[in-house]
Amino acid sequence: MLKKMISVLSVLSITAGMVIMTGPIAIPAAAAATPKQDILKAVYSSPALDWESEGMPIGNGHLGGVVFGGVEADRIQFNEHTVWSGGPGSNPNYGADIYRRNTPAVAKSNLVALQNFLQNEVMNNFTPAYKDGTGKIITQDYPNSMWLNDGVGNATARANLEQLKGEKWNFGSYQTLGDIYISDIDQPRVLKSKAYVAGDKSAESEGFGDISWNLFDTTNQTRWTADDSWTAKNNQITWPVNVDWEYDRAFKIDSYKLVSNGENERYDPRTWTLYGSVNGTAYTVIHEQNTNYQFSGRRQTAAFNVAAGLQAEYKYYRLSIFTTRNGTGGGRETAPSLCNIILNNVTNPAPAYSNYSRELDLNTGMAGVRYTRDGVTYKKEYFTSYPGNVMAIRLTADGAGRISQKFSINSPHALPLTNGSQVTNWRTNAAITATGDTITMTGSPVGQYETVRELFATQLKVVPKNGTMTVNGNAIEVTGADEVWLFMSAKTNYQLSMDAAQNYFTNETTADLTSSVKGRLDAAAAKGMDGVLADHLTDYQGLFGRVNLRLNDASFPANKTTDQLLAGYKNGSNTDVENRYLEMLYYQFGRYLLVASSREGSLPANLQGIWAQSLQNSWDSDYHTNINMQMNYWPAEQANLAECHRPVFDYVRSLIPRGTQTAR
């Protein structure tokens, strides 16, 4: 559902003229009397597998979450809007001065030369636009001499342009903070993973983002890549390339699946061995793929059986890859890459379920999941409250004492990673602990290692109604509860720097941040789920409820999922009413994204709003101020969400001292 956020938001500014406004803007009585859209829901009949196109986003400007809605294991990926890998926390000298390629005088000379070149070229090649015989507007196609791309056009002008650019060192990326998992108690959970070659040298790096943890995140849109810059020497891979991972309990498998990468077949493993271990030291062969296997396509799931005689309960597993599609020996070898490893647990197979539904309700700003298992109907509700700055999740069942679940936080920040090639200095950025009713994760974003750096704290508080609650490692298990509330919040020491001092971090310690987060969660628990929800609805609907769009009185099509509506829109099988409803939903979904990702006191919506699932995200999930950031906010005023515009103004003001320094 998050796909192409900027496209969704930009459409709003185009269609805003059809909207009936309510709320703070004075409107005619006749318009005010128009009935409101009663149902605005995106509805699905199965759990999400793809983070970008299927996950359900929730947010309050500070905290963001993407709900997958799984049954035996439910993943809620979450973000805090200021978690970033680069900047002064990765280099204490970070700033405009150290990225300058020339002195100010030389830079000015380059700028003047480039301006003169462009002015002369435009004047010498100017041709006004005109209409041809068919009425088509023809504009000037300027010659290649004006292009400033690499390898094209005027070399001197291109060199002047390059000299004006700053070096992009230690820039970093917006990052995920982690994942909340709600799972059946007897379902194994991955605790940690590590990719390496002989000598315990890294086959993954924090700077690349395609870490081994991605192999177990339940989505095929991320991947692990043992990039050759870390595993290879003289273009030769140190085989085998190994991935080790550990679960919180032992279990037996009768088969497993590998999902090929989504980029190129040359990264596909061809031969490998899967091992199991009871203690993490001595490993036993489970399955050998000795003949060259060929995946049929990208993100293809291939299944492999384990012989009955090799099936046993193991807590530790290892995949050793011996060759890829390019083979071994001679020339440039290609390191392996995969999207997922999936083990089929036969020790505790997940019970079947039915009557599954998953929905995102735009009128309430809430996600929900419902299903039936063993004759009991279970329900989960998810929302993120701006007034309390907490993410809230409620689990209920239609029978007393029927909720037994395990709650945990996983994060790539808490994994062993390296920051260089062919190195063995594995390090962990964060720690996860569980005490009483609370799981706590504290640390720094991967990539921040300086003494003065960004710090974060996040907590998940578990509040059961009846039943028993116990701590198991860094997870919390609840058995026999009637209802369970979860409250999560997170905070960093980042602050907007409004002056030339470039002080981006407060004086808060990890203990201070943890105390602040704990205060939010305690306040939410004291208020109760109904009270937190009431505050959320009052706040959220005060913004979202200002606009009502009706197209031909289209109503909610209860007999079709959103995926079916989208397919019907594309192939022409929808009715006109169904198409109009989908268009209304699309428009309001854009407004919803802006409310969820940009609130007063938060950072502005970035390229992905507030949602990002990796350590290194596309285009760093940053602020492209050439057009993309502006497109996010084109509809803010037209769609009656002026308050959501305020983070942009604060952010721009914070850039003035930096812009002044850069201009010099």
XYZ file of C-alpha atoms in Angstrom:
664
model
C 0.000 0.000 0.000
C 2.997 2.313 0.389
C 4.013 2.100 -3.258
C 4.689 5.445 -4.937
C 3.704 7.674 -2.034
C 4.708 10.802 -3.911
C 2.507 9.830 -6.854
C -0.473 9.334 -4.551
C 0.041 12.669 -2.844
C 0.571 14.616 -6.070
C -2.715 13.319 -7.462
C -4.470 14.962 -4.538
C -3.554 18.443 -5.669
C -5.041 17.740 -9.095
C -8.343 16.350 -7.839
C -8.819 18.711 -4.920
C -11.251 20.830 -6.917
C -13.877 18.072 -6.682
C -13.755 17.933 -2.887
C -16.360 19.141 -0.415
C -14.551 20.743 2.498
C -15.770 20.604 6.076
C -14.123 21.702 9.308
C -12.289 24.970 9.797
C -13.046 26.316 6.308
C -16.433 28.014 6.024
C -18.636 26.310 3.434
C -22.206 26.721 2.168
C -24.934 25.011 4.170
C -25.946 22.818 1.226
C -22.439 21.399 0.941
C -22.223 20.877 4.685
C -25.377 18.778 4.560
C -23.901 16.326 2.037
C -23.761 12.862 3.682
C -20.295 11.670 4.560
C -18.715 8.611 3.028
C -19.678 5.881 5.508
C -16.944 3.338 4.712
C -13.401 4.005 3.454
C -11.523 0.740 3.770
C -8.777 -1.150 2.005
C -9.688 -4.815 2.528
C -7.647 -8.001 1.996
C -8.318 -11.716 2.413
C -4.821 -12.891 3.396
C -1.812 -11.703 5.423
C 0.637 -9.355 3.720
C 3.773 -10.851 2.218
C 5.160 -7.757 0.489
C 6.057 -4.785 2.694
C 5.628 -2.126 0.008
C 2.511 -3.166 -1.885
C 0.610 -5.212 0.706
C 1.557 -4.006 4.201
C -0.841 -1.595 5.949
C 0.809 1.683 7.092
C -0.068 3.440 10.339
C 1.625 6.496 11.814
C 1.454 9.710 13.827
C 4.296 11.755 12.309
C 6.781 10.526 14.931
C 6.188 6.772 14.870
C 5.354 4.695 11.821
C 4.371 1.074 11.450
C 3.597 -1.387 8.663
C 1.220 -4.178 9.668
C 1.518 -7.575 7.988
C -1.365 -9.226 9.842
C 0.052 -12.742 10.073
C -1.680 -15.432 12.121
C 0.958 -17.750 13.618
C 3.495 -14.908 13.398
C 2.474 -11.278 12.890
C 5.127 -8.717 11.990
C 4.710 -4.989 12.630
C 7.737 -3.203 11.174
C 8.224 0.161 12.898
C 10.086 3.429 12.423
C 10.971 6.477 14.462
C 11.163 9.502 12.193
C 14.678 10.634 13.204
C 16.625 7.348 13.008
C 19.461 7.975 10.538
C 22.811 6.324 9.875
C 24.980 9.246 8.738
C 25.794 12.809 9.737
C 27.956 13.960 12.638
C 27.356 10.700 14.521
C 29.370 8.948 11.810
C 31.886 11.769 11.338
C 32.387 14.474 13.987
C 33.537 16.918 11.278
C 30.384 16.442 9.226
C 29.312 19.728 7.647
C 29.542 21.898 4.583
C 33.209 22.871 5.011
C 34.763 19.414 4.809
C 32.892 18.543 1.622
C 34.128 21.525 -0.346
C 36.190 20.602 -3.415
C 37.684 24.052 -3.904
C 38.154 27.368 -2.174
C 35.225 29.819 -2.316
C 37.079 31.905 -4.905
C 37.595 28.946 -7.237
C 33.998 27.819 -6.730
C 32.759 31.290 -7.672
C 34.911 31.263 -10.806
C 33.510 27.855 -11.803
C 29.960 29.059 -11.232
C 30.408 32.183 -13.353
C 31.996 30.159 -16.166
C 29.115 27.666 -16.105
C 26.502 30.434 -16.095
C 28.151 32.133 -19.080
C 28.349 28.851 -20.987
C 24.662 28.056 -20.481
C 23.587 31.608 -21.318
C 25.561 31.622 -24.562
C 24.332 28.167 -25.583
C 20.713 29.063 -24.950
C 20.938 32.315 -26.900
C 22.796 30.713 -29.801
C 20.389 27.792 -30.072
C 17.100 29.397 -29.056
C 14.038 28.513 -31.112
C 10.550 29.438 -29.876
C 8.026 26.655 -29.409
C 5.481 26.355 -32.221
C 2.582 24.206 -33.419
C 3.046 21.944 -36.416
C 0.395 21.178 -39.018
C -1.415 18.737 -36.724
C -1.580 21.180 -33.844
C 1.145 19.415 -31.873
C 3.377 21.720 -29.825
C 7.036 21.425 -30.842
C 9.750 22.640 -28.479
C 13.440 23.102 -29.064
C 15.643 20.025 -28.834
C 18.914 21.541 -27.714
C 22.124 20.037 -29.107
C 24.321 17.584 -27.228
C 26.863 20.326 -26.652
C 24.592 21.693 -23.912
C 24.258 18.410 -22.062
C 26.188 18.108 -18.828
C 25.828 14.350 -18.330
C 28.918 12.217 -17.955
C 30.550 11.573 -21.313
C 28.271 13.938 -23.232
C 28.533 17.602 -24.123
C 31.070 20.261 -23.272
C 33.858 18.779 -21.148
C 34.922 22.106 -19.637
C 31.378 22.986 -18.572
C 30.903 19.512 -17.159
C 34.109 19.842 -15.155
C 32.963 23.218 -13.788
C 29.713 21.628 -12.674
C 31.494 18.761 -10.930
C 33.731 21.182 -9.074
C 30.657 22.963 -7.692
C 29.310 19.780 -6.151
C 30.213 18.781 -2.633
C 31.425 15.337 -1.703
C 28.637 13.144 -0.305
C 30.594 11.461 2.478
C 28.921 10.094 5.601
C 25.527 11.104 4.255
C 23.761 7.993 5.532
C 20.195 6.769 5.120
C 16.886 6.809 6.932
C 16.574 3.444 8.685
C 14.112 1.007 10.129
C 14.133 0.822 13.907
C 12.886 -2.732 14.175
C 9.977 -5.166 14.167
C 7.374 -6.165 16.720
C 6.479 -9.840 16.461
C 3.280 -11.347 17.839
C 3.514 -15.106 17.458
C 2.271 -18.408 18.754
C 4.305 -19.387 21.794
C 5.479 -22.657 20.251
C 6.560 -21.053 16.959
C 10.365 -20.626 16.737
C 11.754 -17.114 16.439
C 15.035 -16.145 14.767
C 17.303 -14.524 17.349
C 20.293 -13.564 15.199
C 22.023 -14.243 11.914
C 25.459 -13.778 10.412
C 27.007 -14.183 6.955
C 30.730 -14.876 6.620
C 33.504 -16.707 4.787
C 36.619 -18.522 5.987
C 38.413 -16.899 8.878
C 35.176 -15.355 10.178
C 35.478 -12.597 7.598
C 32.321 -10.715 6.832
C 30.069 -11.637 3.929
C 27.766 -8.714 4.707
C 28.262 -5.097 5.659
C 26.184 -2.485 7.394
C 26.974 -0.005 4.632
C 25.308 -2.078 1.941
C 21.992 -2.791 3.632
C 21.492 -6.260 2.091
C 22.252 -8.036 5.353
C 21.530 -11.662 6.231
C 18.724 -10.637 8.584
C 16.656 -9.884 5.487
C 16.508 -13.620 4.789
C 14.087 -14.066 7.696
C 11.875 -10.964 7.548
C 8.981 -12.727 5.705
C 9.079 -10.420 2.668
C 10.572 -11.077 -0.765
C 11.269 -7.390 -1.360
C 14.450 -7.390 0.720
C 17.495 -9.560 0.114
C 20.846 -10.663 1.413
C 23.828 -10.211 -0.878
C 27.336 -11.405 -0.040
C 28.805 -8.627 -2.128
C 32.120 -9.530 -3.779
C 33.819 -6.412 -2.390
C 33.684 -8.119 1.010
C 34.035 -11.799 0.113
C 36.308 -11.676 -2.913
C 39.988 -11.117 -3.466
C 41.270 -10.587 -6.993
C 37.729 -11.251 -8.242
C 37.712 -14.699 -6.614
C 35.203 -15.632 -3.915
C 36.336 -17.358 -0.751
C 34.025 -20.372 -0.882
C 31.879 -21.454 0.791
C 29.877 -18.387 1.717
C 28.019 -19.219 4.943
C 24.871 -17.942 6.606
C 24.378 -18.971 10.254
C 21.180 -18.298 12.181
C 19.798 -19.210 15.589
C 16.242 -19.751 16.873
C 14.874 -19.403 20.384
C 13.921 -23.100 20.410
C 14.817 -26.311 18.608
C 12.527 -27.832 15.972
C 12.541 -30.386 13.186
C 12.003 -29.685 9.500
C 10.975 -31.961 6.650
C 11.574 -29.407 3.881
C 12.773 -25.878 3.245
C 12.430 -23.137 0.640
C 14.842 -20.664 -0.907
C 13.619 -17.526 -2.687
C 15.859 -16.217 -5.466
C 16.960 -12.590 -5.569
C 14.971 -10.057 -7.540
C 17.810 -8.571 -9.562
C 19.898 -10.950 -11.637
C 20.290 -14.695 -12.133
C 24.061 -14.573 -11.840
C 23.690 -14.203 -8.038
C 21.642 -17.409 -7.726
C 23.215 -20.208 -5.670
C 23.729 -23.400 -7.663
C 25.206 -25.792 -5.119
C 24.891 -25.657 -1.341
C 24.507 -27.645 1.867
C 22.034 -27.042 4.698
C 23.241 -27.990 8.184
C 21.647 -28.180 11.624
C 23.189 -27.992 15.087
C 22.026 -28.543 18.638
C 24.704 -26.372 20.273
C 25.950 -24.039 17.530
C 29.328 -25.773 17.398
C 28.950 -29.197 15.810
C 26.866 -29.173 12.613
C 25.138 -32.087 10.868
C 24.208 -32.240 7.183
C 20.458 -31.936 6.603
C 20.383 -31.583 2.822
C 22.972 -31.342 0.039
C 22.321 -29.753 -3.339
C 25.285 -31.150 -5.239
C 23.942 -30.801 -8.785
C 23.681 -27.356 -10.281
C 20.257 -25.988 -9.448
C 18.728 -23.325 -11.676
C 16.035 -20.964 -10.411
C 13.425 -20.304 -13.069
C 13.066 -16.603 -12.414
C 13.375 -13.683 -10.066
C 11.940 -14.036 -6.558
C 11.126 -17.629 -7.395
C 10.366 -19.918 -4.457
C 12.056 -23.308 -4.766
C 11.247 -26.137 -2.329
C 13.585 -28.928 -1.233
C 12.757 -32.026 0.809
C 14.795 -33.339 3.717
C 15.219 -37.099 3.859
C 13.477 -38.753 6.817
C 16.757 -40.112 8.137
C 18.233 -36.591 8.327
C 15.317 -35.000 10.159
C 16.074 -33.982 13.753
C 15.396 -31.065 16.084
C 17.958 -28.277 15.755
C 18.224 -24.801 17.265
C 21.010 -23.587 14.970
C 21.120 -23.757 11.181
C 23.736 -23.026 8.515
C 23.491 -22.627 4.747
C 26.870 -23.053 3.022
C 26.874 -21.929 -0.604
C 29.622 -23.365 -2.814
C 28.860 -21.932 -6.260
C 26.635 -19.382 -7.957
C 25.295 -19.136 -11.496
C 28.638 -17.836 -12.762
C 30.446 -20.842 -11.307
C 33.871 -20.776 -9.669
C 37.409 -20.337 -10.863
C 38.653 -17.959 -13.530
C 37.336 -14.510 -14.347
C 35.139 -12.488 -12.062
C 33.060 -14.663 -9.774
C 29.676 -13.553 -8.502
C 28.760 -13.673 -4.834
C 25.446 -15.250 -3.807
C 22.192 -13.455 -3.055
C 18.780 -14.633 -1.803
C 15.530 -13.037 -0.655
C 14.335 -15.609 1.878
C 15.075 -18.866 3.656
C 11.936 -20.632 4.927
C 12.052 -23.781 7.059
C 8.973 -26.007 7.323
C 8.505 -26.713 11.023
C 7.010 -30.168 11.638
C 7.605 -30.168 15.388
C 4.917 -27.541 15.962
C 3.011 -26.989 12.711
C 0.800 -23.906 12.744
C -2.934 -24.676 13.145
C -5.210 -23.961 10.198
C -7.374 -20.832 10.211
C -10.374 -19.549 8.245
C -12.560 -16.460 7.716
C -9.481 -14.254 7.482
C -9.855 -10.535 6.811
C -7.386 -7.656 7.001
C -8.324 -4.005 6.600
C -7.126 -0.439 6.842
C -9.940 1.907 7.884
C -9.169 5.435 6.689
C -12.030 6.942 8.676
C -10.492 5.812 11.961
C -6.800 5.607 11.061
C -6.754 2.001 12.266
C -5.693 -1.351 10.858
C -7.452 -4.552 11.812
C -7.191 -8.321 11.422
C -9.818 -10.985 12.108
C -9.700 -14.777 11.699
C -11.087 -17.999 13.150
C -8.911 -20.794 14.511
C -9.983 -23.869 16.472
C -13.503 -22.487 16.639
C -12.425 -19.178 18.216
C -12.601 -15.802 16.464
C -9.557 -13.614 17.115
C -9.250 -9.903 16.435
C -6.305 -7.495 16.405
C -6.534 -3.692 16.174
C -3.564 -1.413 15.435
C -3.230 2.390 15.523
C -0.685 5.078 16.349
C -1.813 7.892 18.629
C -0.464 11.415 18.114
C -1.687 12.774 21.476
C 0.062 10.020 23.449
C 2.848 9.371 20.913
C 2.388 5.612 21.225
C 1.607 2.733 18.919
C -1.244 0.686 20.349
C -2.304 -2.890 19.549
C -5.245 -4.725 21.075
C -5.752 -8.510 20.896
C -9.181 -9.952 21.703
C -10.990 -13.275 21.310
C -14.632 -14.294 21.598
C -13.811 -16.814 24.323
C -12.336 -16.245 27.777
C -8.723 -17.244 28.343
C -8.072 -18.049 24.671
C -5.153 -15.680 23.986
C -1.695 -17.235 24.326
C 0.997 -15.345 22.441
C 4.684 -14.487 22.446
C 5.709 -10.823 22.067
C 9.168 -9.729 20.969
C 11.199 -6.997 19.288
C 13.775 -7.777 16.621
C 16.060 -5.242 14.982
C 19.025 -5.193 12.584
C 20.591 -2.647 14.952
C 20.942 -5.481 17.491
C 22.717 -7.822 15.065
C 26.454 -8.451 14.733
C 27.639 -6.495 11.681
C 30.908 -5.198 10.284
C 31.813 -1.898 8.707
C 34.527 -2.871 6.274
C 35.767 -5.474 3.809
C 37.481 -8.708 4.817
C 37.262 -7.800 8.509
C 36.414 -9.714 11.655
C 35.518 -6.820 13.979
C 31.871 -7.821 14.422
C 29.945 -5.386 16.579
C 26.412 -4.823 17.793
C 24.807 -1.386 17.959
C 21.875 -2.111 20.257
C 20.748 -4.417 23.036
C 17.291 -5.923 23.602
C 16.170 -7.003 27.078
C 12.892 -8.006 28.707
C 11.940 -7.372 32.340
C 8.515 -7.661 33.939
C 5.959 -6.436 31.416
C 8.342 -4.464 29.180
C 10.770 -5.192 26.352
C 13.459 -2.513 25.959
C 15.853 -1.831 23.094
C 18.528 0.835 23.454
C 21.514 1.777 21.344
C 22.518 3.742 18.264
C 21.641 3.447 14.586
C 23.969 1.266 12.562
C 26.603 3.616 11.126
C 26.779 5.890 14.210
C 29.927 5.185 16.223
C 31.328 8.531 17.318
C 31.391 9.542 20.984
C 28.733 12.163 20.272
C 26.141 10.339 18.213
C 22.486 9.595 17.854
C 21.007 7.440 20.607
C 17.626 5.753 20.714
C 15.371 3.956 23.158
C 12.232 1.986 22.392
C 9.970 -0.026 24.646
C 7.068 -2.417 24.198
C 4.742 -2.725 27.195
C 2.506 -5.822 27.464
C -0.717 -5.484 29.460
C -2.759 -8.708 29.686
C -6.256 -9.052 31.114
C -6.139 -12.193 33.256
C -3.877 -15.079 32.265
C -0.204 -15.398 33.173
C 2.801 -13.454 31.884
C 6.414 -14.645 31.928
C 9.734 -13.440 30.528
C 11.528 -15.866 28.207
C 14.920 -14.472 27.206
C 14.241 -11.109 25.597
C 10.612 -11.986 24.814
C 7.420 -11.923 26.885
C 4.912 -14.777 26.794
C 1.268 -14.498 27.826
C -0.934 -17.583 28.287
C -4.659 -17.862 28.926
C -5.507 -14.154 28.667
C -8.921 -12.709 27.798
C -7.402 -9.630 26.147
C -3.925 -8.150 25.669
C -2.901 -4.524 25.143
C 0.441 -3.559 23.631
C 1.867 -0.058 23.820
C 5.093 0.871 22.008
C 6.992 4.130 21.782
C 10.483 5.279 20.812
C 12.635 8.382 21.137
C 16.050 9.598 19.972
C 18.296 12.438 21.077
C 18.118 14.082 17.632
C 17.028 17.703 17.376
C 16.677 20.189 14.532
C 19.642 22.565 14.624
C 18.243 26.056 14.149
C 21.558 27.939 14.317
C 25.078 27.759 12.914
C 26.318 25.586 15.799
C 25.148 22.398 14.037
C 24.334 20.748 17.342
C 22.040 17.940 16.216
C 21.930 16.020 19.495
C 20.448 16.903 22.850
C 22.254 16.150 26.103
C 19.880 13.267 26.828
C 21.490 9.978 27.769
C 20.156 6.538 26.949
C 18.706 6.419 30.459
C 16.960 9.749 29.886
C 15.446 8.539 26.623
C 14.304 5.298 28.211
C 12.694 7.178 31.074
C 10.834 9.436 28.654
C 9.548 6.473 26.652
C 8.545 4.654 29.828
C 6.542 7.690 30.897
C 4.526 7.582 27.678
C 3.802 3.882 28.043
C 2.848 4.140 31.711
C 0.493 7.009 30.885
C -1.111 4.980 28.094
C -1.568 1.930 30.330
C -3.095 4.078 33.067
C -5.508 5.669 30.598
C -6.461 2.267 29.209
C -6.923 1.173 25.621
C -10.364 2.762 25.297
C -9.041 6.086 26.565
C -5.995 6.027 24.248
C -8.260 5.140 21.324
C -10.716 7.929 22.143
C -7.882 10.486 22.173
C -6.602 9.123 18.874
C -9.988 9.290 17.162
C -10.653 12.859 18.361
C -7.271 14.013 17.075
C -7.165 12.014 13.846
C -10.737 12.627 12.731
C -10.305 16.316 13.474
C -7.908 16.349 10.502
C -8.990 13.545 8.229
C -12.714 14.190 8.635
C -12.534 17.673 7.116
C -12.885 16.425 3.556
C -15.618 14.345 2.012
C -15.413 13.191 -1.597
C -18.365 11.528 -3.321
C -18.345 10.370 -6.923
C -21.707 9.264 -8.307
C -22.778 8.090 -4.832
C -20.345 5.174 -5.069
C -20.553 2.919 -2.016
C -18.264 0.369 -0.417
C -18.257 -2.865 -2.491
C -18.481 -5.433 0.294
C -18.117 -8.387 -2.086
C -14.636 -7.491 -3.397
C -11.229 -7.053 -1.828
C -9.078 -4.061 -2.725
C -6.779 -6.305 -4.767
C -9.791 -7.465 -6.795
C -10.900 -3.868 -7.317
C -7.436 -2.894 -8.537
C -7.303 -5.848 -10.921
C -10.784 -5.024 -12.211
C -9.852 -1.381 -12.712
C -6.903 -2.485 -14.838
C -8.681 -5.134 -16.939
C -11.989 -3.308 -17.267
C -14.169 -5.809 -15.371
C -15.268 -3.415 -12.602
C -18.606 -1.676 -12.628
C -18.616 2.103 -12.868
C -19.602 2.323 -9.197
C -16.668 0.117 -8.191
C -14.229 2.262 -10.155
C -15.569 5.444 -8.600
C -15.241 3.954 -5.118
C -11.635 2.944 -5.804
C -10.859 6.471 -6.983
C -12.379 7.940 -3.828
C -10.364 5.515 -1.723
C -7.185 6.421 -3.608
C -7.730 10.115 -3.033
C -8.426 9.708 0.658
C -5.515 7.287 1.039
C -3.198 10.076 -0.078
C -4.598 12.366 2.617
C -4.234 9.557 5.123
C -0.532 9.114 4.282
C 0.169 12.799 4.874
C -1.644 12.818 8.228
C 0.225 9.671 9.274
C 3.700 10.893 8.279
C 3.738 14.638 8.959
C 2.472 16.189 12.181
C 3.423 19.286 14.099
C 6.686 18.691 15.978
C 7.823 15.876 13.692
C 10.193 15.904 10.751
C 8.547 16.339 7.338
C 7.504 13.335 5.272
C 10.563 11.974 3.468
C 10.654 10.052 0.190
C 8.810 7.177 1.859
C 6.764 9.266 4.272
C 7.772 7.821 7.628
C 8.047 4.162 6.570
C 11.254 2.312 5.642
C 12.093 -1.342 6.210
C 15.867 -1.507 5.715
C 19.126 -0.048 6.971
C 19.873 1.342 3.511
C 16.731 2.388 1.644
C 16.088 3.522 -1.913
C 17.582 6.973 -2.509
C 18.402 6.921 1.228
C 14.701 7.669 1.880
C 15.881 11.239 2.349
C 14.667 14.696 1.356
C 15.024 15.393 -2.379
C 14.386 19.120 -2.438
C 14.558 19.428 -6.218
C 10.903 18.329 -6.504
C 10.047 15.220 -4.479
C 9.638 16.865 -1.086
C 7.498 19.573 -2.650
C 5.281 16.953 -4.306
C 4.587 15.388 -0.921
C 3.087 18.671 0.192
C 1.338 19.934 -2.920
C -2.025 18.773 -1.553
C -1.515 19.912 2.060
C -3.535 23.112 1.671
C -5.945 22.000 -1.073
C -6.890 18.873 0.874
C -7.427 20.882 4.097
C -4.416 19.524 5.972
C -2.588 22.812 6.584
C -1.320 21.714 10.003
C 0.546 18.845 8.340
C 2.525 21.464 6.399
C 4.175 22.897 9.511
C 7.039 20.373 9.762
C 8.245 21.589 6.348
C 8.449 25.198 7.540
C 10.449 24.212 10.635
C 12.755 22.062 8.533
C 13.376 24.818 5.985
C 14.194 27.291 8.756
C 16.744 24.817 10.124
C 18.450 24.718 6.719
C 19.100 28.473 6.557
C 22.372 28.388 8.557
C 23.564 25.367 6.540
C 22.584 27.007 3.260
C 24.433 30.167 4.231
C 27.554 28.181 4.963
C 27.318 26.162 1.752
C 26.788 29.274 -0.383
C 30.025 30.741 0.885
